[in-house]
Amino acid sequence: MAISDTLIRQLEDLHAIGIALSAEHNHQRLLEMIVISAKRLTNADAGTLYIVTPDNTLHFEIMRTSSLGIAMGGTTGNPIPFQPLPLYLDDGRPNHHMVAAYAVLNDCTVNIEDAYEAEGFDFSGTSQFDASTGYRSCSFLTVPMKNHEGDIIGVLQLINAKDAATGEITSFSKYSQHLVESLASQAAIALTNHQLIEGLKGLFEAFIRLIAGAIDAKSPYTGDHCRRVPELAMMLADAVNRTESGPLKDFYMDEEELDELRIAAWIHDCGKVAIPDSLMDKPTKLSTLFDRIVLLEQRFALLKKQMECRLLRQQLQAVRQGQAQDEALLAQEHADSVRRLDEDLNFLRQVNMGSESMSEEEQERVRAIAQYRLEDPQGNETSFLSEEEVYNLTIKSGTLTPEERQMVNHHIVVTIEMLESLPYPPGLRRIPEYAGGHHERMDGRGYPRGLRREQLSIPARMMGIVDIFEALTSADRPYKKAKTLSETLQILGNMKLNQHIDPDLFDVFIREKVYLQYAHLYLQPEQIDEVDETKVPGYQP
C-alpha cells in the first residue's frame, strides 16, 4: 500500500511538474525547474543540466548539490566555472569517455551504480571535484533530453540517489529512471517550445531593426530617431512605474507591456519608407534631387555679367559724347548694384536653409528679388525667380511647403496601415495603437485620427512626449539647430499648457529627471545646460 501511495504521489508530482514547465516563461527559471524537479522526484542529492551547443559541446547551465550547498547557473548569479564538454575529440572521433557526451552520441540513458567502479568512462573531473570538496560521487543517472522532432537538445544528469528512509546513497532504480526519462521528455518539449517562442521573438526583433535600417538607409537623421525614441520611451515608462503619488501612481506596466511599448517605439515611423527621399531629408527650401541654390548663384553671376555689358555700352556712349563725368558715375552705380546683388545672394543662401519663423519683411525681400530681370539669348526679359522658387523660399517655418508637409505627415497613416495588417499575438496587439498615436494631441487637434486624451492609452501618450523631445534635441537634423535642455522643456511646458501633450506624463518626465537621464547618454555637452524646473511652464512638482 505504501508503494502504491508513493507511486501515486510521484505520478501526481510528474503531472504537476509538466504543467509548471509549460507555464514557465523565463528561460533560466525553466532550466532550474527541470533540475530541481528531477532531484525531488528521485530524491537525488545533486543534479546538472547541460545544453547542446551549435559547436558540438555540452554547456553547463545549472548545477545543484544540496549537501554541499552548491547552487550555480540560472538565476543564482553564480557562474559555473567549468569548461563545456566536447562531443567530439580533437581528431574528430566521438567522445565516448565522458558519460554525458556518451548519452548524447548514443541517444541512450546511462545509469551507473558507482562512478568509481564503472568501466569505459572518464570520471577524472568528478574525482577532482570530490577531492577538492570532500564529496563522494557515487550513483549517476544521465538522460538525454530529446524534443518532439527527435533532436537531443540537452542532458539531465543526477548524482547520488538517497534512500528516503535511511538517507544512505543508493543507485537509481529502474522506476526512477523511467520517471526521469518521462520528465526529460516533457522538459525537452517545454524547452524547445520556449526556444521556438524566443526564436520567433528574435526574428520579429530582427525584422523591426531591418525596417529601422531601411529608414536609416534613406535618412541617417530619421534612423537615429528610430533608435533613440525606444530608449527614451523605456526611460519614461520606468519613471512612471516608480511613481508613488499623483494621478499615475496606480498605473504600472509589466515586462510584457514594456516590451510591447518598446517594439512600438522602434517602428513608430516605419511609414516613412513610403516618403520620397527628397522630402524626408529635405535640408533646404530649394532642395529636390539637388539644392537649387546653385542655379540662383549662376543667375546672379549672369545678371552681373549682363549689368557689366550694359555698363560698358553706357560708358562707351558717354566717351563718344564727351561726358567723362557720366562714365565715373555709371561705374559707381554699377559697383553699388553688384554689392547689392552679393548681399541679396547671401540673403537667399541664408533663407534657403530654413528657420523656425520667417518674418514678413524677409518674405517681401524675396519677392522683391524675384522682380529682377534677366535677358534670354534672344534678348527677351525673363523672371529672375519662378513662382515655385518664390513659394519655396518664402516658407515660413522649416524647409517644407504645406503640401510637402502633408505628404510627410501621411507617414503616420502608412505606419498604422502597415502595422494593422500584421497578425499579432495577444501580448503585442496594441503596437499599432501605440505607434500610431504619437502625433495625436490631448485636445483632439492632432493627426491622423484627431483623438482626444481620454481616447488615447497612457503608453500612446508617452509616445507623443518622447517623439517631440527627441526631435527637439536632435543634433543631426540638417534643417535646424538642436535645442538645449532648458529650451526644450520650455517648449514642452507650453505644449502642456496648450493641451498638446499629456500633463501628468510631462510632470513625471520632469520630476523623475527623465530628460537628464537621456541627455547624459545622447545630447552634446553644450546642450546640457542648467534647468530651473520651477520656471518650466505648467510643471506641477
Coordinates of C-alpha atoms in Angstrom, one line a residue:
M1 CA 0.0 0.0 0.0
A2 CA 2.9 2.3 0.9
I3 CA 4.4 1.7 -2.5
S4 CA 1.1 2.5 -4.2
D5 CA 0.8 5.7 -2.3
T6 CA 4.4 6.7 -3.3
L7 CA 3.7 5.8 -6.9
I8 CA 0.5 8.0 -6.9
R9 CA 2.4 10.9 -5.3
Q10 CA 5.2 10.7 -7.8
L11 CA 2.8 10.5 -10.8
E12 CA 0.9 13.5 -9.4
D13 CA 4.2 15.3 -9.0
L14 CA 5.3 14.4 -12.5
H15 CA 1.9 15.7 -13.8
A16 CA 2.2 18.9 -11.8
I17 CA 5.8 19.4 -13.0
G18 CA 4.7 19.1 -16.6
I19 CA 2.1 21.8 -16.2
A20 CA 4.6 24.0 -14.4
L21 CA 7.2 23.6 -17.1
S22 CA 4.7 24.6 -19.8
A23 CA 3.7 27.7 -17.9
E24 CA 7.2 29.0 -17.1
H25 CA 8.2 31.8 -19.5
N26 CA 11.6 32.6 -18.0
H27 CA 14.4 30.6 -19.6
Q28 CA 16.7 30.4 -16.6
R29 CA 13.9 29.6 -14.2
L30 CA 12.7 26.9 -16.6
L31 CA 16.2 25.2 -16.6
E32 CA 16.3 25.4 -12.8
M33 CA 12.8 23.9 -12.5
I34 CA 13.9 20.9 -14.6
V35 CA 16.9 20.1 -12.3
I36 CA 15.1 20.8 -9.1
S37 CA 12.1 18.7 -10.1
A38 CA 14.2 15.8 -11.2
K39 CA 16.1 15.9 -7.9
R40 CA 12.9 15.9 -6.0
L41 CA 11.3 13.0 -8.0
T42 CA 14.3 10.7 -7.4
N43 CA 15.5 12.1 -4.1
A44 CA 18.9 12.8 -5.6
D45 CA 21.5 14.9 -3.9
A46 CA 22.9 16.6 -7.0
G47 CA 21.9 17.5 -10.5
T48 CA 23.4 19.1 -13.6
L49 CA 21.8 20.3 -16.8
Y50 CA 23.8 20.6 -20.0
I51 CA 22.7 22.2 -23.2
V52 CA 23.9 21.1 -26.6
T53 CA 25.6 24.0 -28.4
P54 CA 25.9 24.6 -32.2
D55 CA 29.6 23.9 -32.0
N56 CA 29.0 20.3 -30.6
T57 CA 29.7 20.9 -27.0
L58 CA 27.7 20.4 -23.8
H59 CA 27.5 23.7 -22.0
F60 CA 27.0 23.7 -18.2
E61 CA 23.7 25.6 -17.5
I62 CA 22.6 24.5 -14.0
M63 CA 24.4 22.8 -11.1
R64 CA 22.9 22.0 -7.8
T65 CA 24.3 19.9 -4.9
S66 CA 22.2 20.0 -1.8
S67 CA 24.6 18.5 0.7
L68 CA 27.4 21.0 -0.3
G69 CA 25.1 24.0 -0.6
I70 CA 26.1 24.4 -4.2
A71 CA 23.8 26.4 -6.5
M72 CA 25.3 27.7 -9.7
G73 CA 23.9 28.9 -13.0
G74 CA 20.4 30.0 -13.8
T75 CA 19.0 32.8 -11.7
T76 CA 21.6 32.5 -8.9
G77 CA 24.1 34.9 -10.4
N78 CA 26.9 32.4 -9.7
P79 CA 28.6 31.4 -12.9
I80 CA 29.6 27.8 -13.5
P81 CA 33.5 27.7 -13.8
F82 CA 33.7 24.5 -15.8
Q83 CA 34.5 24.4 -19.5
P84 CA 32.0 22.8 -21.9
L85 CA 32.3 19.1 -22.6
P86 CA 33.3 18.3 -26.2
L87 CA 31.1 15.8 -28.1
Y88 CA 34.0 15.1 -30.4
L89 CA 37.7 14.8 -29.7
D90 CA 40.3 16.9 -31.4
D91 CA 40.9 14.2 -34.0
G92 CA 37.1 14.1 -34.8
R93 CA 36.4 10.8 -33.0
P94 CA 33.2 10.7 -30.8
N95 CA 33.9 11.4 -27.2
H96 CA 32.6 8.2 -25.6
H97 CA 34.7 8.6 -22.5
M98 CA 32.5 11.3 -20.8
V99 CA 29.2 9.9 -19.7
A100 CA 27.2 13.0 -20.7
A101 CA 28.7 13.1 -24.2
Y102 CA 28.1 9.3 -24.5
A103 CA 24.4 9.7 -23.7
V104 CA 24.0 12.3 -26.4
L105 CA 26.1 10.5 -29.1
N106 CA 24.3 7.2 -28.5
D107 CA 20.9 8.6 -27.7
C108 CA 20.6 6.5 -24.5
T109 CA 20.2 6.8 -20.8
V110 CA 23.3 5.8 -18.7
N111 CA 22.5 4.5 -15.2
I112 CA 25.7 3.9 -13.2
E113 CA 25.7 2.4 -9.7
D114 CA 29.1 3.7 -8.7
A115 CA 31.2 6.0 -10.7
Y116 CA 34.5 4.8 -9.2
E117 CA 33.8 1.2 -10.3
A118 CA 32.4 2.0 -13.7
E119 CA 34.4 1.0 -16.7
G120 CA 34.7 2.7 -20.0
F121 CA 34.1 6.3 -18.8
D122 CA 36.4 9.1 -17.7
F123 CA 35.4 10.4 -14.3
S124 CA 38.7 12.2 -13.7
G125 CA 36.8 15.6 -13.5
T126 CA 34.4 14.0 -11.0
S127 CA 37.4 12.7 -8.9
Q128 CA 39.0 16.1 -8.9
F129 CA 35.7 17.7 -7.8
D130 CA 35.4 15.1 -5.0
A131 CA 38.9 15.6 -3.9
S132 CA 38.6 19.4 -3.6
T133 CA 35.2 19.3 -1.8
G134 CA 35.3 16.1 0.2
Y135 CA 32.3 14.9 -1.7
R136 CA 31.8 11.3 -2.8
S137 CA 30.1 11.0 -6.2
C138 CA 28.6 7.5 -6.4
S139 CA 25.4 6.8 -8.4
F140 CA 24.8 8.6 -11.7
L141 CA 21.7 8.8 -13.9
T142 CA 22.4 10.6 -17.2
V143 CA 19.4 11.1 -19.5
P144 CA 19.4 12.8 -22.9
M145 CA 16.7 15.4 -23.5
K146 CA 15.0 14.8 -26.8
N147 CA 12.4 17.2 -28.3
H148 CA 9.4 16.4 -30.3
E149 CA 11.4 16.3 -33.5
G150 CA 13.8 13.7 -32.2
D151 CA 16.7 16.2 -31.7
I152 CA 18.8 15.9 -28.5
I153 CA 19.0 19.4 -27.1
G154 CA 20.5 18.8 -23.7
V155 CA 21.4 16.3 -21.0
L156 CA 20.0 15.9 -17.5
Q157 CA 22.4 14.3 -15.0
L158 CA 21.5 13.3 -11.5
I159 CA 24.0 12.2 -8.8
N160 CA 23.7 10.2 -5.6
A161 CA 20.2 8.9 -5.2
K162 CA 19.3 8.7 -1.5
D163 CA 17.2 6.2 0.3
A164 CA 14.1 8.1 1.6
A165 CA 14.1 6.2 4.9
T166 CA 17.8 6.0 5.8
G167 CA 19.4 8.8 3.8
E168 CA 22.0 6.4 2.5
I169 CA 23.4 6.8 -1.0
T170 CA 21.9 4.2 -3.3
S171 CA 21.6 3.5 -7.0
F172 CA 18.9 4.9 -9.2
S173 CA 16.1 2.3 -9.6
K174 CA 14.6 1.4 -13.0
Y175 CA 11.4 3.1 -11.9
S176 CA 13.3 6.3 -11.0
Q177 CA 15.0 6.1 -14.4
H178 CA 11.6 5.9 -16.2
L179 CA 10.3 8.9 -14.2
V180 CA 13.3 11.0 -15.1
E181 CA 13.1 9.9 -18.8
S182 CA 9.5 11.0 -18.8
L183 CA 10.4 14.3 -17.1
A184 CA 13.3 14.8 -19.5
S185 CA 11.0 14.3 -22.5
Q186 CA 8.5 16.9 -21.1
A187 CA 11.3 19.2 -20.2
A188 CA 12.8 19.0 -23.7
I189 CA 9.5 19.8 -25.3
A190 CA 8.9 22.7 -22.9
L191 CA 12.4 24.0 -23.5
T192 CA 12.0 23.7 -27.3
N193 CA 8.7 25.5 -27.2
H194 CA 10.4 28.2 -25.2
Q195 CA 13.3 28.4 -27.7
L196 CA 10.8 28.5 -30.6
I197 CA 8.9 31.4 -29.0
E198 CA 12.2 33.2 -28.3
G199 CA 13.3 32.5 -31.8
L200 CA 10.1 34.0 -33.2
K201 CA 10.6 37.0 -30.9
G202 CA 14.2 37.3 -32.1
L203 CA 13.0 37.1 -35.7
F204 CA 10.4 39.8 -35.1
E205 CA 13.0 42.0 -33.4
A206 CA 15.4 41.5 -36.3
F207 CA 12.6 42.4 -38.7
I208 CA 11.9 45.6 -36.7
R209 CA 15.6 46.5 -36.9
L210 CA 15.5 45.7 -40.6
I211 CA 12.8 48.3 -41.0
A212 CA 14.7 50.8 -38.9
G213 CA 17.7 50.0 -41.0
A214 CA 15.8 50.7 -44.2
I215 CA 14.7 54.1 -42.8
D216 CA 18.3 54.7 -41.7
A217 CA 19.5 53.9 -45.3
K218 CA 17.0 56.6 -46.6
S219 CA 17.9 59.0 -43.9
P220 CA 20.6 58.8 -41.2
Y221 CA 18.7 61.5 -39.3
T222 CA 15.4 59.5 -39.1
G223 CA 17.4 56.3 -38.5
D224 CA 18.9 57.8 -35.3
H225 CA 15.5 59.0 -34.3
C226 CA 14.1 55.4 -34.6
R227 CA 16.9 54.1 -32.4
R228 CA 16.7 56.8 -29.7
V229 CA 12.9 57.0 -29.3
P230 CA 12.7 53.5 -27.8
E231 CA 15.4 54.3 -25.3
L232 CA 13.6 57.4 -24.2
A233 CA 10.2 55.6 -24.1
M234 CA 11.6 53.0 -21.8
M235 CA 13.1 55.7 -19.5
L236 CA 9.7 57.4 -19.2
A237 CA 7.8 54.1 -18.7
D238 CA 10.2 53.1 -15.9
A239 CA 9.8 56.5 -14.3
V240 CA 6.0 56.1 -14.4
N241 CA 6.4 52.7 -12.8
R242 CA 8.4 54.3 -10.0
T243 CA 5.7 56.9 -9.4
E244 CA 4.2 56.6 -5.9
S245 CA 2.0 59.7 -5.9
G246 CA -0.2 61.7 -8.2
P247 CA -2.6 60.6 -10.9
L248 CA -0.3 57.9 -12.3
K249 CA 0.6 56.2 -9.0
D250 CA -1.7 53.2 -9.8
F251 CA -0.5 52.8 -13.4
Y252 CA 2.1 50.1 -13.9
M253 CA 3.5 48.3 -16.9
D254 CA 4.8 44.8 -16.5
E255 CA 7.7 43.3 -18.5
E256 CA 5.4 42.1 -21.4
E257 CA 3.7 45.5 -21.6
L258 CA 7.1 47.3 -21.6
D259 CA 8.2 45.1 -24.4
E260 CA 5.1 45.9 -26.4
L261 CA 5.8 49.6 -26.0
R262 CA 9.5 49.2 -26.9
I263 CA 8.6 47.5 -30.1
A264 CA 6.0 50.1 -31.0
A265 CA 8.6 52.8 -30.4
W266 CA 11.1 51.1 -32.7
I267 CA 8.6 51.1 -35.6
H268 CA 6.6 54.2 -34.9
D269 CA 7.9 55.8 -38.0
C270 CA 8.0 52.8 -40.3
G271 CA 5.6 54.5 -42.7
K272 CA 8.5 56.8 -43.7
V273 CA 9.7 54.1 -46.0
A274 CA 7.0 55.4 -48.4
I275 CA 8.1 59.0 -48.2
P276 CA 10.3 60.2 -51.1
D277 CA 13.9 60.8 -50.2
S278 CA 13.8 64.3 -51.5
L279 CA 11.1 65.2 -48.8
M280 CA 12.2 63.1 -45.9
D281 CA 15.7 64.6 -45.9
K282 CA 14.9 68.0 -47.5
P283 CA 17.7 70.0 -46.0
T284 CA 16.9 73.3 -47.7
K285 CA 13.9 75.0 -49.2
L286 CA 15.1 74.7 -52.7
S287 CA 16.3 71.1 -52.5
T288 CA 14.9 68.5 -54.9
L289 CA 17.4 66.0 -56.3
F290 CA 19.9 68.7 -55.6
D291 CA 20.0 72.1 -53.9
R292 CA 18.8 74.5 -56.5
I293 CA 20.5 77.4 -54.8
V294 CA 23.4 76.7 -57.2
L295 CA 21.0 77.7 -60.1
L296 CA 20.4 81.0 -58.3
E297 CA 24.1 81.6 -57.9
Q298 CA 24.5 81.1 -61.6
R299 CA 21.7 83.5 -62.3
F300 CA 23.3 86.1 -60.1
A301 CA 26.6 85.7 -61.9
L302 CA 24.8 86.0 -65.2
L303 CA 22.9 89.1 -64.0
K304 CA 26.1 90.7 -63.0
K305 CA 27.7 89.9 -66.4
Q306 CA 24.7 91.4 -68.2
M307 CA 24.9 94.5 -66.0
E308 CA 28.5 94.8 -66.8
C309 CA 27.8 94.6 -70.5
R310 CA 25.2 97.4 -70.1
L311 CA 27.8 99.4 -68.2
L312 CA 30.4 99.1 -70.9
R313 CA 27.9 100.1 -73.6
Q314 CA 26.8 103.1 -71.5
Q315 CA 30.5 104.1 -70.7
L316 CA 31.4 103.8 -74.4
Q317 CA 28.5 106.0 -75.3
A318 CA 29.5 108.6 -72.7
V319 CA 33.0 108.7 -74.0
R320 CA 31.8 109.3 -77.6
Q321 CA 29.6 112.1 -76.3
G322 CA 32.5 113.6 -74.3
Q323 CA 30.7 113.1 -70.9
A324 CA 33.6 111.7 -68.8
Q325 CA 31.8 112.6 -65.6
D326 CA 28.9 110.3 -66.6
E327 CA 31.4 107.5 -67.1
A328 CA 32.6 107.7 -63.4
L329 CA 29.0 108.0 -62.1
L330 CA 28.0 104.9 -64.1
A331 CA 30.9 102.9 -62.7
Q332 CA 29.9 103.8 -59.1
E333 CA 26.3 102.9 -59.7
H334 CA 27.4 99.6 -61.2
A335 CA 29.6 98.9 -58.1
D336 CA 26.7 99.6 -55.8
S337 CA 24.4 97.3 -57.8
V338 CA 27.0 94.5 -57.7
R339 CA 27.3 94.9 -53.9
R340 CA 23.5 94.8 -53.6
L341 CA 23.3 91.6 -55.7
D342 CA 26.0 90.0 -53.5
E343 CA 24.0 90.9 -50.4
D344 CA 20.8 89.5 -51.9
L345 CA 22.6 86.3 -52.8
N346 CA 23.9 85.8 -49.3
F347 CA 20.4 86.6 -48.0
L348 CA 18.9 83.9 -50.2
R349 CA 21.5 81.4 -49.1
Q350 CA 20.5 82.0 -45.5
V351 CA 16.8 82.0 -46.2
N352 CA 17.2 78.7 -48.2
M353 CA 18.4 77.0 -45.0
G354 CA 15.1 77.4 -43.3
S355 CA 14.3 78.6 -39.8
E356 CA 11.7 78.4 -37.1
S357 CA 10.0 81.6 -38.3
M358 CA 10.5 83.7 -41.3
S359 CA 9.4 87.3 -41.0
E360 CA 7.1 89.2 -43.3
E361 CA 9.9 91.6 -44.2
E362 CA 12.1 88.7 -45.2
Q363 CA 9.4 87.2 -47.4
E364 CA 8.8 90.6 -49.1
R365 CA 12.6 90.9 -49.8
V366 CA 12.4 87.5 -51.6
R367 CA 9.5 88.8 -53.7
A368 CA 11.5 91.9 -54.5
I369 CA 14.5 89.9 -55.6
A370 CA 12.2 87.9 -57.8
Q371 CA 11.4 91.1 -59.8
Y372 CA 15.0 91.3 -61.1
R373 CA 15.1 90.8 -64.9
L374 CA 17.3 88.6 -66.9
E375 CA 17.8 88.6 -70.7
D376 CA 17.5 85.3 -72.6
P377 CA 19.6 84.6 -75.6
Q378 CA 17.1 86.3 -77.8
G379 CA 17.3 89.4 -75.7
N380 CA 13.9 89.0 -74.1
E381 CA 13.4 89.7 -70.4
T382 CA 12.6 86.7 -68.2
S383 CA 11.8 86.4 -64.5
F384 CA 14.7 86.0 -62.1
L385 CA 12.8 83.6 -59.8
S386 CA 10.0 81.3 -60.8
E387 CA 6.7 81.3 -58.8
E388 CA 7.6 77.9 -57.4
E389 CA 11.0 79.1 -56.2
V390 CA 9.4 82.1 -54.5
Y391 CA 6.8 79.8 -53.0
N392 CA 9.6 77.6 -51.5
L393 CA 11.9 80.4 -50.4
T394 CA 9.1 82.1 -48.5
I395 CA 8.2 79.0 -46.5
K396 CA 7.6 80.5 -43.0
S397 CA 8.9 77.6 -40.9
G398 CA 11.3 74.8 -41.8
T399 CA 12.0 73.7 -45.3
L400 CA 8.7 72.0 -46.4
T401 CA 5.8 73.6 -48.2
P402 CA 2.3 72.9 -46.7
E403 CA 1.8 70.3 -49.5
E404 CA 5.1 68.6 -48.8
R405 CA 4.4 68.7 -45.0
Q406 CA 1.1 67.0 -45.6
M407 CA 2.9 64.3 -47.6
V408 CA 5.4 63.7 -44.8
N409 CA 2.7 63.7 -42.2
H410 CA 1.0 61.0 -44.2
H411 CA 3.7 58.6 -43.0
I412 CA 1.7 58.1 -39.8
V413 CA -1.3 56.8 -41.8
V414 CA 1.0 54.5 -43.7
T415 CA 2.5 53.4 -40.4
I416 CA -0.9 52.5 -39.0
E417 CA -1.9 50.7 -42.2
M418 CA 1.3 48.7 -42.2
L419 CA 1.1 47.7 -38.6
E420 CA -2.6 46.9 -38.5
S421 CA -2.0 44.4 -41.4
L422 CA 0.2 42.2 -39.2
P423 CA -1.2 39.2 -37.2
Y424 CA -0.1 39.9 -33.6
P425 CA -0.1 37.6 -30.7
P426 CA -2.2 38.8 -27.7
G427 CA 0.8 40.5 -26.0
L428 CA 1.6 42.7 -29.0
R429 CA -1.8 43.7 -30.3
R430 CA -1.6 47.3 -29.1
I431 CA 1.5 48.1 -31.1
P432 CA -0.5 49.8 -33.9
E433 CA -2.3 52.0 -31.3
Y434 CA 0.9 53.0 -29.5
A435 CA 3.0 53.6 -32.7
G436 CA 0.1 55.4 -34.5
G437 CA -0.7 57.8 -31.6
H438 CA 2.5 59.9 -31.4
H439 CA 1.1 62.8 -33.5
E440 CA -2.2 63.0 -31.6
R441 CA -2.9 65.9 -29.2
M442 CA -4.7 65.9 -25.9
D443 CA -7.3 68.4 -27.3
G444 CA -8.2 66.3 -30.3
R445 CA -6.4 68.5 -32.8
G446 CA -3.7 66.1 -33.7
Y447 CA -3.5 63.7 -36.6
P448 CA -4.3 61.4 -38.3
R449 CA -7.4 60.5 -36.2
G450 CA -7.9 63.6 -34.1
L451 CA -8.2 61.5 -30.9
R452 CA -8.6 63.3 -27.5
R453 CA -6.7 62.5 -24.3
E454 CA -9.4 60.1 -22.9
Q455 CA -9.3 58.2 -26.2
L456 CA -5.6 57.6 -26.0
S457 CA -3.9 55.0 -23.8
I458 CA -1.2 56.1 -21.4
P459 CA 1.6 54.4 -23.5
A460 CA 0.3 56.1 -26.7
R461 CA 0.5 59.4 -24.8
M462 CA 4.1 58.6 -23.8
M463 CA 5.0 58.2 -27.4
G464 CA 3.9 61.8 -28.1
I465 CA 6.2 63.2 -25.5
V466 CA 9.3 61.2 -26.3
D467 CA 8.9 61.8 -30.1
I468 CA 8.8 65.5 -29.6
F469 CA 11.6 65.6 -27.1
E470 CA 13.9 63.6 -29.3
A471 CA 13.2 65.7 -32.3
L472 CA 13.8 69.0 -30.5
T473 CA 17.1 67.9 -29.0
S474 CA 18.4 66.0 -32.1
A475 CA 21.7 67.5 -33.2
D476 CA 21.8 65.7 -36.6
R477 CA 18.9 67.3 -38.4
P478 CA 20.1 69.2 -41.4
Y479 CA 17.4 71.9 -41.2
K480 CA 17.5 73.1 -37.6
K481 CA 19.8 73.7 -34.6
A482 CA 19.5 71.3 -31.7
K483 CA 17.8 72.8 -28.6
T484 CA 19.3 72.9 -25.2
L485 CA 17.5 71.2 -22.3
S486 CA 16.1 74.4 -20.9
E487 CA 14.8 75.5 -24.4
T488 CA 13.3 72.1 -25.0
L489 CA 11.5 71.9 -21.6
Q490 CA 10.2 75.5 -22.2
I491 CA 8.6 74.3 -25.5
L492 CA 7.2 71.1 -23.9
G493 CA 5.8 73.1 -21.0
N494 CA 3.9 75.4 -23.3
M495 CA 2.7 72.3 -25.2
K496 CA 1.3 71.0 -21.9
L497 CA -0.5 74.3 -21.3
N498 CA -1.8 74.2 -24.9
Q499 CA -3.1 70.6 -24.4
H500 CA -0.7 69.2 -26.9
I501 CA 0.9 66.6 -24.6
D502 CA -0.3 64.7 -21.6
P503 CA 0.1 66.9 -18.4
D504 CA 0.6 64.1 -16.0
L505 CA 3.3 62.3 -18.0
F506 CA 5.1 65.7 -18.6
D507 CA 5.2 66.2 -14.8
V508 CA 6.7 62.7 -14.3
F509 CA 9.2 63.4 -17.1
I510 CA 10.4 66.5 -15.2
R511 CA 10.1 65.2 -11.6
E512 CA 11.9 61.9 -12.3
K513 CA 14.5 63.8 -14.4
V514 CA 14.0 61.6 -17.4
Y515 CA 15.2 64.4 -19.6
L516 CA 18.5 64.5 -17.7
Q517 CA 19.0 60.7 -17.8
Y518 CA 18.5 60.8 -21.6
A519 CA 20.7 63.9 -22.0
H520 CA 23.7 62.3 -20.4
L521 CA 23.5 59.5 -23.0
Y522 CA 22.6 61.2 -26.2
L523 CA 23.0 65.0 -26.1
Q524 CA 26.0 67.1 -26.8
P525 CA 27.7 68.7 -23.8
E526 CA 26.7 72.2 -24.9
Q527 CA 23.1 71.2 -24.9
I528 CA 23.0 70.1 -21.3
D529 CA 22.5 73.5 -19.6
E530 CA 21.1 74.2 -16.1
V531 CA 17.4 73.7 -15.9
D532 CA 15.3 75.6 -13.3
E533 CA 12.4 73.3 -13.0
T534 CA 10.4 75.9 -11.1
K535 CA 10.3 78.1 -14.2
V536 CA 9.2 75.3 -16.7
P537 CA 5.8 76.4 -17.9
G538 CA 2.9 74.3 -16.4
Y539 CA 5.1 72.0 -14.4
Q540 CA 3.5 70.7 -11.2
P541 CA 6.0 69.0 -8.9

